Amino acid sequence: MIDFYLNGRRQQCADVSPDTSVLELLRLRLGQTGTKEGCASGDCGACTVAIGEPDGRGNLSYHSANACIMPAHQLKGRHLVTVEGLARGDALHPAQAAMVDCHASQCGFCTPGIVMSLFTLHQGQRQHPAPLTQQRLESALGGNLCRCTGYRPIRDAALCMADYPDTHPLWADDPDLAGNVEALDRDATTIPARSSPGKAVGHFDSPTDIATLRELRKERPGSRLVAGATDLWLETTQQLKPLEDLIDVRQVAELTTIDETPAGFWIGAAVTFSRLEPLFAEHYPAFAHLMHRFASAQIRNRATLGGNVANASPIGDTPPVLLALDARLQLDGPGGPREIAIADFFLDYRKTALKEGEFLRALFLPRLDNDRQLKVWKLSKRREDDISAVLGAFAWRLEDGKMRDVHLAFGGMAAIPKRAAQAEAALEGQAPGQPAFTTALAALYREFQPLSDVRGSREYRLLAAGNLLERLRLCLDTDHEPHAEVCLDAYAH
Ligand SMILES: Cc1cc2nc3c(=O)[nH]c(=O)nc-3n(C[C@H](O)[C@H](O)[C@H](O)COP(=O)(O)OP(=O)(O)OC[C@H]3O[C@@H](n4cnc5c(N)ncnc54)[C@H](O)[C@@H]3O)c2cc1C
Ligand code: FES
Ligand code: FES
């Protein structure tokens, strides 16, 4: 049974198979067809909806999400808002009124998704008013594609929404809504979300503590773990594979905490990127900068750091950064917890050190102290919402003018995210000048044999990785003037 609220009304949907998406539930079961399907892979944003979650202070906090790749069972204890739920009778919500007045819609297919992204932006502005900078606009709309209107009028609509009367949807009048949703959320912590036997096939369990998660993993070794589903769900929408036995890690208390220690931060595997943004901004600015280039707001609101690492894609964005930082991983499972270095986690293409029944519990990020520096540069065909062709993450410190503890990690250059051991050795203990970097570059070309694919040829990848190393030299080489020239590029940090 999925017990949730849709546009202010309680919904109880029984016999929903585990691999049903929110979009399918809306369109096929509930007859709510305002939310559109474009790509069914999280790329176009046509299916954008808003998810209201209890914020622990008696309110609901809304974020955008792609309904096409969100498991319907994850709606339990949430308030789902769709484009049908924004107007108050004939009075349009400011997001809708501004889109109409700015002529920001033509064929209209992308419009419901864009309106929902503007709705969450508007909600955010209402709770925490702040200037609508270019960066915030890009972040709010970067996950929505429009093929006929052009973005200028859509941007205008975003900028002028605040000038409209603040028409609230009717459901916003209900003083009990947040409490009612929260009560369902509490229920969700004690009742496993399991499909009725004999009706729908399979399981969708949402354990809330690590002991239950361990037990479920032991009981059902063939089950799949799901967190934000932003990778996993593509197996059903793109490859049409069934996902019949799922265990959701997003409610497991131990996987959702962030613990600060003098040495660094233990981050629960199910913490989303959106939640990590403030921590990255304060302690790892280069990592925070990467987040602007990581997928879209819809994806970052749901995708987890643990999912990115466990997915073990050679072009995942965070593994090279974690390799450069010497992160540690806490794995857990039937045999209890164990800790390993991230460098020992990736074994071969999509193969990890996780044993049967194990899961990723938390990740440890050491602090950047003792003048340790971090640079992260991502190259992709498109700036917004695109996967890397090559990503370089570089960490080092300077001691008496020499580079120490040099870590050069790359994504997109091998079957696994990998450090360039020979290039690192060429820089270790050297002054950051042309001679050391020339040797490092030659070593880099020797130690990687990247593949050619749609994102880049072997030659492009080698050249690009070498150029990232050269960019690092230009940032560090005191003979090079002016330093700023290297960093002026919009993508650099
Ligand atoms: C449109 C789009 C754009 C994207 N852009 C980027 C991008 O720019 N950069 C990038 O790196 N990625 C990108 N991705 C991929 C994806 O968003 C990330 O890899 C994300 O971090 C996956 O996290 P998740 O929580 O959604 O994982 P899920 O999809 O839920 O799970 C991914 C895999 O990890 C396993 N898993 C999840 N949690 C655990 C755990 N705790 N222990 C063990 N196994 C676990 C699952 O079983 C599954 O095999 C994009 C995806 C889409 C759809
Ligand atoms: S349909 Fe394209 S993002 Fe969902
Ligand atoms: S209005 Fe047609 S795709 Fe945007």
Coordinates of C-alpha atoms and ligand atoms in Angstrom, one line a residue:
M1 CA 0.0 0.0 0.0
I2 CA 1.4 3.4 -0.9
D3 CA -0.2 5.9 1.4
F4 CA 0.5 9.5 0.4
Y5 CA -1.0 12.9 -0.4
L6 CA -1.6 14.1 -3.9
N7 CA -2.3 17.8 -4.3
G8 CA -3.7 17.9 -0.8
R9 CA -5.8 14.8 -1.0
R10 CA -4.9 11.4 0.6
Q11 CA -4.3 8.6 -1.7
Q12 CA -4.0 4.9 -0.8
C13 CA -2.8 2.8 -3.7
A14 CA -2.7 -1.0 -3.2
D15 CA -1.1 -3.6 -5.4
V16 CA 1.4 -1.4 -7.0
S17 CA 4.3 -3.4 -8.4
P18 CA 7.8 -2.5 -7.1
D19 CA 9.0 -1.1 -10.5
T20 CA 6.1 1.3 -11.0
S21 CA 7.3 4.9 -11.4
V22 CA 5.5 7.9 -10.0
L23 CA 4.8 8.9 -13.6
E24 CA 3.1 5.6 -14.3
L25 CA 1.1 5.8 -11.1
L26 CA -0.1 9.3 -12.0
R27 CA -0.9 8.8 -15.6
L28 CA -2.1 5.1 -15.7
R29 CA -3.6 4.6 -12.2
L30 CA -4.7 8.0 -11.1
G31 CA -5.7 9.5 -14.4
Q32 CA -3.5 12.6 -13.8
T33 CA -2.1 13.2 -17.2
G34 CA -0.8 16.8 -16.8
T35 CA 2.6 15.4 -16.0
K36 CA 4.2 14.4 -19.3
E37 CA 6.6 11.7 -20.4
G38 CA 9.4 12.8 -22.7
C39 CA 12.6 10.8 -22.3
A40 CA 11.8 8.5 -19.4
S41 CA 15.4 8.8 -18.3
G42 CA 15.6 11.9 -16.1
D43 CA 17.0 14.0 -18.9
C44 CA 14.3 16.3 -20.3
G45 CA 12.3 17.4 -17.2
A46 CA 8.9 17.1 -18.8
C47 CA 7.8 14.8 -15.9
T48 CA 9.0 17.2 -13.1
V49 CA 6.8 17.1 -10.0
A50 CA 7.3 18.5 -6.5
I51 CA 7.8 16.3 -3.5
G52 CA 6.8 17.7 -0.1
E53 CA 8.7 16.1 2.8
P54 CA 8.2 16.8 6.5
D55 CA 11.1 19.1 7.5
G56 CA 11.0 18.1 11.2
R57 CA 9.7 21.5 12.2
G58 CA 6.1 20.9 11.4
N59 CA 6.3 22.1 7.8
L60 CA 6.7 20.5 4.4
S61 CA 9.7 21.3 2.4
Y62 CA 9.3 20.9 -1.4
H63 CA 11.9 19.8 -3.9
S64 CA 11.6 19.0 -7.6
A65 CA 12.0 15.4 -8.9
N66 CA 11.7 13.5 -12.1
A67 CA 8.6 11.4 -11.8
C68 CA 9.7 9.0 -14.7
I69 CA 12.6 7.6 -12.6
M70 CA 11.2 7.9 -9.1
P71 CA 9.8 4.7 -7.6
A72 CA 6.1 5.1 -6.8
H73 CA 6.7 3.3 -3.4
Q74 CA 9.0 6.2 -2.3
L75 CA 5.9 8.4 -2.2
K76 CA 4.8 6.8 1.0
G77 CA 4.5 9.6 3.6
R78 CA 5.1 12.4 1.1
H79 CA 3.0 15.1 -0.4
L80 CA 3.1 14.9 -4.2
V81 CA 2.3 18.1 -6.0
T82 CA 1.7 18.1 -9.8
V83 CA 0.8 20.7 -12.3
E84 CA -2.9 20.0 -11.7
G85 CA -2.5 21.1 -8.1
L86 CA -1.2 24.6 -8.5
A87 CA -4.1 26.9 -9.5
R88 CA -6.7 28.2 -7.0
G89 CA -9.9 27.8 -9.0
D90 CA -9.5 30.1 -12.0
A91 CA -6.6 32.0 -10.4
L92 CA -3.2 30.7 -11.7
H93 CA -0.2 30.2 -9.5
P94 CA 2.5 32.9 -10.1
A95 CA 4.6 30.3 -11.9
Q96 CA 1.8 29.6 -14.3
A97 CA 0.7 33.2 -14.7
A98 CA 4.2 34.4 -15.4
M99 CA 4.7 31.6 -18.0
V100 CA 1.5 32.8 -19.8
D101 CA 2.3 36.5 -19.7
C102 CA 5.9 36.0 -20.9
H103 CA 4.8 33.8 -23.8
A104 CA 7.0 31.0 -22.4
S105 CA 5.2 28.1 -24.0
Q106 CA 4.6 27.0 -27.6
C107 CA 3.8 23.3 -28.1
G108 CA 3.4 23.1 -24.3
F109 CA 4.9 19.6 -23.9
C110 CA 7.7 20.8 -21.7
T111 CA 5.5 23.4 -19.9
P112 CA 4.1 21.4 -17.0
G113 CA 7.6 20.3 -16.0
I114 CA 9.0 23.8 -16.3
V115 CA 6.0 25.2 -14.3
M116 CA 6.8 22.6 -11.5
S117 CA 10.5 23.6 -11.5
L118 CA 9.4 27.3 -11.1
F119 CA 6.9 26.3 -8.4
T120 CA 9.7 24.7 -6.3
L121 CA 11.9 27.8 -7.0
H122 CA 9.0 30.0 -5.9
Q123 CA 8.4 27.9 -2.7
G124 CA 12.1 28.2 -1.9
Q125 CA 12.0 31.9 -2.4
R126 CA 9.1 32.2 -0.1
Q127 CA 10.9 30.3 2.7
H128 CA 14.4 31.7 2.1
P129 CA 14.2 34.8 0.0
A130 CA 17.5 35.5 -1.9
P131 CA 18.5 37.2 -5.1
L132 CA 17.7 35.2 -8.3
T133 CA 21.3 35.0 -9.5
Q134 CA 22.2 33.5 -12.9
Q135 CA 23.6 30.5 -11.0
R136 CA 20.3 30.0 -9.1
L137 CA 18.3 30.3 -12.3
E138 CA 20.5 27.8 -14.1
S139 CA 20.3 25.4 -11.2
A140 CA 16.4 25.7 -11.0
L141 CA 15.9 25.3 -14.8
G142 CA 19.0 23.3 -15.9
G143 CA 17.0 20.0 -15.8
N144 CA 14.2 21.2 -18.1
L145 CA 14.6 21.1 -21.9
C146 CA 12.4 23.1 -24.2
R147 CA 12.7 22.5 -27.9
C148 CA 10.5 25.2 -29.4
T149 CA 10.0 28.3 -27.2
G150 CA 13.6 29.1 -26.4
Y151 CA 14.8 29.8 -22.9
R152 CA 14.7 33.6 -22.8
P153 CA 10.9 33.9 -22.1
I154 CA 11.1 31.0 -19.6
R155 CA 13.9 32.8 -17.8
D156 CA 11.8 36.0 -17.9
A157 CA 8.9 34.2 -16.3
A158 CA 11.3 32.9 -13.5
L159 CA 12.5 36.5 -12.9
C160 CA 9.0 38.1 -12.7
M161 CA 7.1 35.4 -10.8
A162 CA 7.6 37.3 -7.6
D163 CA 5.8 40.3 -9.0
Y164 CA 2.5 38.4 -9.1
P165 CA -0.1 38.2 -6.3
D166 CA 1.0 35.2 -4.2
T167 CA -1.9 32.9 -5.1
H168 CA -1.6 29.8 -3.0
P169 CA -3.0 26.4 -4.2
L170 CA -6.1 25.4 -2.3
W171 CA -4.3 22.7 -0.4
A172 CA -2.1 25.3 1.2
D173 CA -5.1 26.4 3.3
D174 CA -5.2 23.1 5.1
P175 CA -3.5 23.7 8.5
D176 CA -3.3 20.0 9.1
L177 CA -1.7 18.9 5.9
A178 CA 1.9 18.9 7.1
G179 CA 0.9 17.0 10.3
N180 CA -1.1 14.5 8.3
V181 CA 1.7 13.8 5.9
E182 CA 4.2 13.5 8.8
A183 CA 1.9 11.0 10.5
L184 CA 2.0 8.8 7.3
D185 CA 5.8 9.2 7.3
R186 CA 5.9 7.9 10.9
D187 CA 3.6 5.0 9.9
A188 CA 6.0 4.3 7.0
T189 CA 8.8 3.8 9.6
T190 CA 7.0 0.8 11.1
I191 CA 5.1 -0.8 8.3
P192 CA 7.2 -2.3 5.5
A193 CA 6.0 -1.2 2.1
R194 CA 5.4 -4.6 0.6
S195 CA 3.0 -5.4 -2.3
S196 CA 0.1 -7.7 -1.4
P197 CA 0.9 -11.3 -1.8
G198 CA -0.8 -12.9 -4.8
K199 CA -1.7 -9.5 -6.4
A200 CA 1.5 -7.6 -7.5
V201 CA 4.7 -9.5 -7.9
G202 CA 7.7 -8.8 -5.7
H203 CA 8.7 -6.7 -2.8
F204 CA 9.5 -3.1 -2.0
D205 CA 10.8 -2.8 1.5
S206 CA 11.7 0.3 3.3
P207 CA 13.7 -0.6 6.4
T208 CA 14.3 2.2 8.9
D209 CA 17.3 0.7 10.8
I210 CA 20.5 -1.0 9.9
A211 CA 19.7 -4.2 11.7
T212 CA 16.6 -4.7 9.6
L213 CA 18.5 -3.9 6.4
R214 CA 21.1 -6.5 7.3
E215 CA 18.4 -9.1 7.9
L216 CA 16.6 -8.3 4.7
R217 CA 19.9 -8.6 2.7
K218 CA 20.5 -12.0 4.3
E219 CA 16.9 -13.2 3.7
R220 CA 16.8 -12.0 0.1
P221 CA 20.3 -12.2 -1.4
G222 CA 18.8 -11.6 -4.9
S223 CA 17.2 -8.3 -3.9
R224 CA 18.5 -5.0 -5.4
L225 CA 19.2 -1.9 -3.2
V226 CA 17.6 1.3 -4.3
A227 CA 18.4 4.8 -3.1
G228 CA 17.5 7.8 -5.3
A229 CA 16.9 5.4 -8.2
T230 CA 18.5 7.9 -10.7
D231 CA 20.8 5.1 -12.0
L232 CA 18.9 2.0 -11.1
W233 CA 15.5 3.0 -12.6
L234 CA 17.0 3.4 -16.1
E235 CA 17.3 -0.4 -16.1
T236 CA 13.5 -0.6 -16.3
T237 CA 12.7 2.5 -18.4
Q238 CA 15.5 2.1 -20.9
Q239 CA 16.4 -1.6 -20.8
L240 CA 12.9 -2.8 -19.9
K241 CA 14.3 -5.1 -17.2
P242 CA 12.0 -6.0 -14.3
L243 CA 12.9 -4.7 -10.9
E244 CA 10.8 -7.0 -8.7
D245 CA 12.7 -7.2 -5.4
L246 CA 13.8 -3.9 -4.0
I247 CA 15.1 -2.7 -0.7
D248 CA 15.0 1.1 -0.2
V249 CA 18.0 2.4 1.8
R250 CA 16.7 6.0 2.0
Q251 CA 14.8 5.5 5.3
V252 CA 17.6 3.7 7.1
A253 CA 18.5 6.1 9.9
E254 CA 22.2 5.2 10.1
L255 CA 22.6 5.8 6.3
T256 CA 21.2 9.3 6.4
T257 CA 23.4 11.1 9.0
I258 CA 26.3 13.4 8.6
D259 CA 28.8 13.3 11.5
E260 CA 31.6 15.8 11.9
T261 CA 34.8 14.7 13.5
P262 CA 38.1 16.6 14.0
A263 CA 39.6 14.6 11.1
G264 CA 36.7 14.9 8.6
F265 CA 33.1 14.0 7.9
W266 CA 31.3 10.6 8.0
I267 CA 28.5 10.9 5.4
G268 CA 25.7 8.3 5.4
A269 CA 25.5 6.5 2.0
A270 CA 21.9 7.6 1.5
V271 CA 22.5 11.3 2.0
T272 CA 21.5 13.2 -1.2
F273 CA 23.7 15.6 -3.1
S274 CA 21.3 18.5 -2.4
R275 CA 21.8 17.9 1.3
L276 CA 25.6 17.9 0.9
E277 CA 25.8 21.1 -1.0
P278 CA 26.2 23.4 2.1
L279 CA 28.9 21.1 3.5
F280 CA 30.8 21.0 0.2
A281 CA 30.5 24.8 -0.1
E282 CA 32.0 25.3 3.3
H283 CA 34.7 22.6 3.3
Y284 CA 35.4 21.5 -0.2
P285 CA 34.7 24.4 -2.6
A286 CA 36.0 22.5 -5.7
F287 CA 33.5 19.7 -4.9
A288 CA 30.7 22.2 -4.4
H289 CA 31.6 23.7 -7.8
L290 CA 31.4 20.2 -9.4
M291 CA 27.8 19.9 -8.0
H292 CA 26.7 22.7 -10.4
R293 CA 27.8 20.4 -13.2
F294 CA 26.3 17.2 -11.7
A295 CA 23.1 16.3 -13.5
S296 CA 20.2 18.6 -12.6
A297 CA 18.5 19.9 -9.5
Q298 CA 15.8 17.2 -10.0
I299 CA 18.5 14.5 -9.9
R300 CA 20.6 16.1 -7.1
N301 CA 17.5 16.3 -4.9
R302 CA 17.3 12.5 -5.0
A303 CA 20.6 11.0 -6.0
T304 CA 22.9 9.9 -3.2
L305 CA 26.7 9.9 -2.7
G306 CA 26.5 6.2 -1.8
G307 CA 24.6 5.4 -5.0
N308 CA 27.1 7.3 -7.1
V309 CA 30.0 5.2 -5.6
A310 CA 28.2 1.9 -5.4
N311 CA 27.1 2.3 -9.0
A312 CA 30.8 2.1 -9.9
S313 CA 30.5 3.7 -13.2
P314 CA 33.9 4.7 -14.7
I315 CA 32.4 8.1 -15.6
G316 CA 30.7 8.7 -12.2
D317 CA 31.7 12.2 -11.1
T318 CA 32.4 11.7 -7.4
P319 CA 34.7 8.6 -7.3
P320 CA 37.7 10.5 -8.7
V321 CA 37.2 13.3 -6.2
L322 CA 37.0 10.7 -3.4
L323 CA 40.1 9.0 -4.7
A324 CA 41.9 12.4 -4.7
L325 CA 40.8 13.0 -1.1
D326 CA 41.8 9.5 0.1
A327 CA 38.2 8.9 1.3
R328 CA 37.4 5.8 3.3
L329 CA 34.3 3.6 3.0
Q330 CA 32.3 1.8 5.7
L331 CA 30.7 -1.3 4.3
D332 CA 28.2 -3.3 6.3
G333 CA 26.3 -6.5 5.9
P334 CA 25.6 -9.9 7.4
G335 CA 29.2 -10.0 8.7
G336 CA 29.0 -6.6 10.4
P337 CA 30.8 -3.4 9.5
R338 CA 34.2 -3.1 7.9
E339 CA 36.3 -0.2 6.6
I340 CA 38.3 0.0 3.4
A341 CA 40.1 2.7 1.5
I342 CA 38.2 3.9 -1.6
A343 CA 41.2 3.0 -3.7
D344 CA 40.4 -0.7 -2.8
F345 CA 36.7 -0.5 -3.7
F346 CA 36.7 -0.4 -7.5
L347 CA 38.0 -3.8 -8.7
D348 CA 37.1 -3.9 -12.4
Y349 CA 34.4 -2.5 -14.7
R350 CA 31.3 -2.1 -12.5
K351 CA 32.8 -4.6 -10.0
T352 CA 33.3 -3.5 -6.4
A353 CA 34.7 -4.9 -3.2
L354 CA 31.1 -5.4 -1.8
K355 CA 30.6 -9.0 -0.8
E356 CA 27.3 -10.8 -1.1
G357 CA 24.7 -9.2 1.1
E358 CA 26.9 -6.2 1.9
F359 CA 26.0 -2.5 1.3
L360 CA 27.7 0.8 1.6
R361 CA 26.9 2.4 4.9
A362 CA 29.0 5.6 5.0
L363 CA 31.8 7.5 3.4
F364 CA 34.6 9.4 5.3
L365 CA 35.9 12.6 3.7
P366 CA 39.1 13.8 5.4
R367 CA 39.3 17.5 5.9
L368 CA 41.4 19.6 3.6
D369 CA 43.9 20.9 6.1
N370 CA 47.6 21.5 6.2
D371 CA 47.3 23.6 3.1
R372 CA 46.0 20.6 1.1
Q373 CA 44.5 21.8 -2.1
L374 CA 41.8 20.2 -4.3
K375 CA 40.9 21.0 -7.9
V376 CA 38.2 19.2 -9.9
W377 CA 37.5 19.7 -13.6
K378 CA 34.8 18.0 -15.5
L379 CA 34.6 17.8 -19.3
S380 CA 31.3 17.0 -20.9
K381 CA 29.6 17.7 -24.2
R382 CA 27.0 19.9 -22.5
R383 CA 27.4 22.1 -19.5
E384 CA 24.1 21.3 -17.8
D385 CA 22.8 17.8 -17.0
D386 CA 25.5 15.8 -18.7
I387 CA 27.8 12.9 -17.8
S388 CA 31.5 13.4 -17.9
A389 CA 33.7 12.4 -20.9
V390 CA 36.7 13.0 -18.7
L391 CA 37.0 14.2 -15.1
G392 CA 40.2 15.1 -13.3
A393 CA 40.4 15.5 -9.6
F394 CA 43.8 16.7 -8.2
A395 CA 44.9 17.0 -4.6
W396 CA 48.3 18.0 -3.2
R397 CA 50.0 20.3 -0.8
L398 CA 53.1 22.5 -1.2
E399 CA 55.9 22.2 1.3
D400 CA 59.0 24.4 0.8
G401 CA 57.9 24.9 -2.8
K402 CA 57.7 21.1 -3.5
M403 CA 54.5 19.2 -4.3
R404 CA 53.7 16.5 -1.6
D405 CA 51.0 13.9 -1.2
V406 CA 50.1 14.3 -4.9
H407 CA 46.9 12.5 -5.9
L408 CA 45.8 12.7 -9.5
A409 CA 42.5 10.8 -10.1
F410 CA 40.6 10.5 -13.4
G411 CA 37.2 9.4 -14.5
G412 CA 36.5 8.3 -18.1
M413 CA 40.1 7.1 -18.6
A414 CA 39.9 3.4 -17.7
A415 CA 37.3 0.7 -16.8
I416 CA 37.3 2.1 -13.2
P417 CA 37.8 5.5 -11.7
K418 CA 41.6 5.5 -11.2
R419 CA 44.6 7.4 -9.9
A420 CA 47.5 8.1 -12.3
A421 CA 50.2 6.4 -10.1
Q422 CA 53.1 7.1 -12.5
A423 CA 52.2 10.7 -13.1
E424 CA 51.8 11.2 -9.4
A425 CA 55.3 9.8 -8.8
A426 CA 56.7 12.2 -11.4
L427 CA 55.4 15.2 -9.5
E428 CA 55.9 14.0 -5.9
G429 CA 58.6 16.1 -4.2
Q430 CA 59.1 18.2 -7.3
A431 CA 58.6 22.0 -7.8
P432 CA 55.5 22.5 -9.8
G433 CA 57.3 23.7 -13.0
Q434 CA 57.5 22.7 -16.6
P435 CA 60.1 19.9 -16.2
A436 CA 58.2 17.9 -13.6
F437 CA 54.9 18.3 -15.5
T438 CA 56.5 17.3 -18.8
T439 CA 57.6 14.0 -17.2
A440 CA 54.2 13.6 -15.5
L441 CA 52.4 14.1 -18.8
A442 CA 54.5 11.4 -20.6
A443 CA 53.8 9.1 -17.7
L444 CA 50.0 9.8 -17.9
Y445 CA 50.0 9.0 -21.6
R446 CA 51.8 5.7 -20.9
E447 CA 49.5 4.6 -18.0
F448 CA 46.1 5.1 -19.5
Q449 CA 44.5 3.4 -22.6
P450 CA 41.0 4.9 -22.6
L451 CA 38.2 3.6 -24.7
S452 CA 36.5 5.4 -27.6
D453 CA 32.7 5.8 -27.2
V454 CA 29.9 8.3 -27.8
R455 CA 31.3 10.7 -25.2
G456 CA 34.8 10.9 -26.7
S457 CA 37.4 9.0 -28.7
R458 CA 40.5 7.4 -27.1
E459 CA 42.7 10.2 -28.6
Y460 CA 40.4 13.0 -27.3
R461 CA 40.3 11.5 -23.8
L462 CA 44.1 11.2 -23.6
L463 CA 44.6 14.8 -24.9
A464 CA 41.9 16.2 -22.6
A465 CA 43.4 14.5 -19.5
G466 CA 46.8 15.8 -20.5
N467 CA 45.3 19.3 -20.9
L468 CA 43.8 19.1 -17.4
L469 CA 47.2 18.3 -16.1
E470 CA 48.6 21.3 -18.0
R471 CA 45.8 23.4 -16.5
L472 CA 47.0 22.3 -13.1
R473 CA 50.6 23.4 -14.0
L474 CA 49.4 26.8 -15.1
C475 CA 47.6 27.2 -11.8
L476 CA 50.6 26.3 -9.8
D477 CA 53.6 27.4 -11.8
T478 CA 54.9 30.7 -10.3
D479 CA 56.7 31.5 -13.6
H480 CA 53.4 31.7 -15.4
E481 CA 51.7 35.1 -15.3
P482 CA 49.0 36.0 -14.8
H483 CA 47.5 33.1 -12.9
A484 CA 44.0 34.4 -13.3
E485 CA 44.1 33.7 -17.1
V486 CA 43.9 30.0 -16.4
C487 CA 40.9 30.3 -14.2
L488 CA 38.8 32.8 -16.1
D489 CA 37.1 30.1 -18.0
A490 CA 33.5 29.6 -16.8
Y491 CA 33.9 25.9 -16.1
A492 CA 37.1 26.2 -14.1
H493 CA 37.5 26.5 -10.4
Ligands
LIG1 C1 19.6 12.6 -16.2 C2 20.8 12.1 -15.4 C3 21.9 12.8 -15.2 C4 23.0 12.3 -14.5 N1 24.1 13.0 -14.4 C5 25.1 12.5 -13.6 C6 26.3 13.3 -13.5 O1 26.4 14.4 -14.0 N2 27.4 12.7 -12.8 C7 27.3 11.5 -12.3 O2 28.2 11.0 -11.6 N3 26.1 10.8 -12.4 C8 25.1 11.3 -13.0 N4 23.9 10.5 -13.1 C9 23.9 9.2 -12.5 C10 23.2 9.2 -11.1 O3 22.4 10.3 -10.9 C11 24.3 9.1 -10.0 O4 25.1 8.0 -10.2 C12 23.6 9.0 -8.6 O5 24.6 9.4 -7.6 C13 23.1 7.6 -8.2 O6 22.6 7.7 -6.9 P1 21.2 7.1 -6.5 O7 21.0 7.3 -5.1 O8 20.2 7.6 -7.5 O9 21.5 5.5 -6.8 P2 20.5 4.4 -7.3 O10 20.1 4.6 -8.7 O11 19.4 4.2 -6.3 O12 21.5 3.2 -7.2 C14 22.6 3.1 -8.0 C15 23.3 1.7 -7.8 O13 23.9 1.7 -6.5 C16 23.3 0.7 -5.7 N5 23.2 1.2 -4.3 C17 22.5 2.3 -4.0 N6 22.8 2.6 -2.7 C18 23.6 1.6 -2.2 C19 24.2 1.4 -1.0 N7 24.0 2.1 0.1 N8 25.0 0.3 -0.9 C20 25.2 -0.5 -1.9 N9 24.7 -0.3 -3.1 C21 23.9 0.7 -3.3 C22 22.0 0.3 -6.3 O14 21.7 -1.1 -6.1 C23 22.3 0.5 -7.8 O15 23.0 -0.6 -8.3 C24 22.8 11.0 -13.9 C25 21.7 10.3 -14.0 C26 20.6 10.8 -14.7 C27 19.4 10.0 -14.9
FES2 S1 10.3 12.1 -19.0 FE1 12.2 13.2 -19.4 S2 12.9 13.6 -17.4 FE2 11.2 12.3 -17.1
FES3 S1 7.1 24.6 -25.6 FE1 7.5 23.0 -27.0 S2 9.1 21.9 -26.0 FE2 8.9 23.6 -24.8

